[in-house]
C-alpha cells in the first residue's frame, strides 16, 4: 500500500510556493522536473500551483531528490532547503 500525504489548501499553497522557489534557484523548469521524476507536466504544474489533495510519498521523494532539497523543507518550510548542508 502506498503512503500518501494529504495537503489541505493552505499546506498545498505553501508547498507549491517552496517548490517553485527551489526550482527557480536550481535553474530548472517545471517541465524538466516532471521529466526527471517521470510524471506528466500537469502533475508538477498542479503541485506548484497549490492544488490540495493527496500526493504519493514516492513522488514527493522523487521531487526532493530531483531538486536536491529536503522533503521536510518542501512540506513544512523548516530546515535547510539544500541537501548540500548535510
Coordinates of C-alpha atoms in Angstrom, one line a residue, residues 26-75:
X26 CA 18.3 25.4 -9.1
X27 CA 17.8 26.9 -12.6
X28 CA 15.3 24.3 -13.6
X29 CA 11.8 24.4 -15.0
X30 CA 8.6 22.6 -14.0
X31 CA 8.8 20.6 -17.3
X32 CA 12.4 19.5 -16.6
X33 CA 11.4 18.3 -13.1
X34 CA 8.5 16.3 -14.5
X35 CA 10.9 14.6 -16.9
X36 CA 13.4 14.0 -14.2
X37 CA 10.8 12.2 -12.0
X38 CA 8.9 10.5 -14.7
X39 CA 5.5 12.1 -14.3
X40 CA 3.3 14.3 -16.5
X41 CA 3.8 18.1 -16.7
X42 CA 0.3 18.7 -15.4
X43 CA 1.1 16.9 -12.1
X44 CA 4.1 19.2 -11.4
X45 CA 2.1 22.2 -12.5
X46 CA -0.7 21.4 -10.1
X47 CA 1.6 20.9 -7.2
X48 CA 3.5 24.2 -7.9
X49 CA 0.2 26.0 -8.1
X50 CA -1.1 24.7 -4.7
X51 CA -3.7 22.1 -5.7
X52 CA -4.8 20.5 -2.4
X53 CA -5.2 16.7 -2.1
X54 CA -3.3 13.5 -1.7
X55 CA 0.2 13.0 -3.1
X56 CA 2.2 9.8 -3.1
X57 CA 5.2 9.8 -0.7
X58 CA 7.3 8.2 -3.5
X59 CA 6.5 11.1 -5.8
X60 CA 7.4 13.6 -3.1
X61 CA 10.7 11.9 -2.5
X62 CA 11.5 11.9 -6.2
X63 CA 10.8 15.6 -6.3
X64 CA 13.0 16.3 -3.4
X65 CA 15.8 14.2 -4.9
X66 CA 15.5 15.9 -8.3
X67 CA 15.7 19.3 -6.6
X68 CA 18.4 18.2 -4.2
X69 CA 16.2 19.5 -1.4
X70 CA 15.0 18.0 1.8
X71 CA 11.4 16.7 1.7
X72 CA 10.8 18.1 5.2
X73 CA 11.6 21.6 3.8
X74 CA 9.2 21.3 0.9
X75 CA 6.4 20.1 3.2

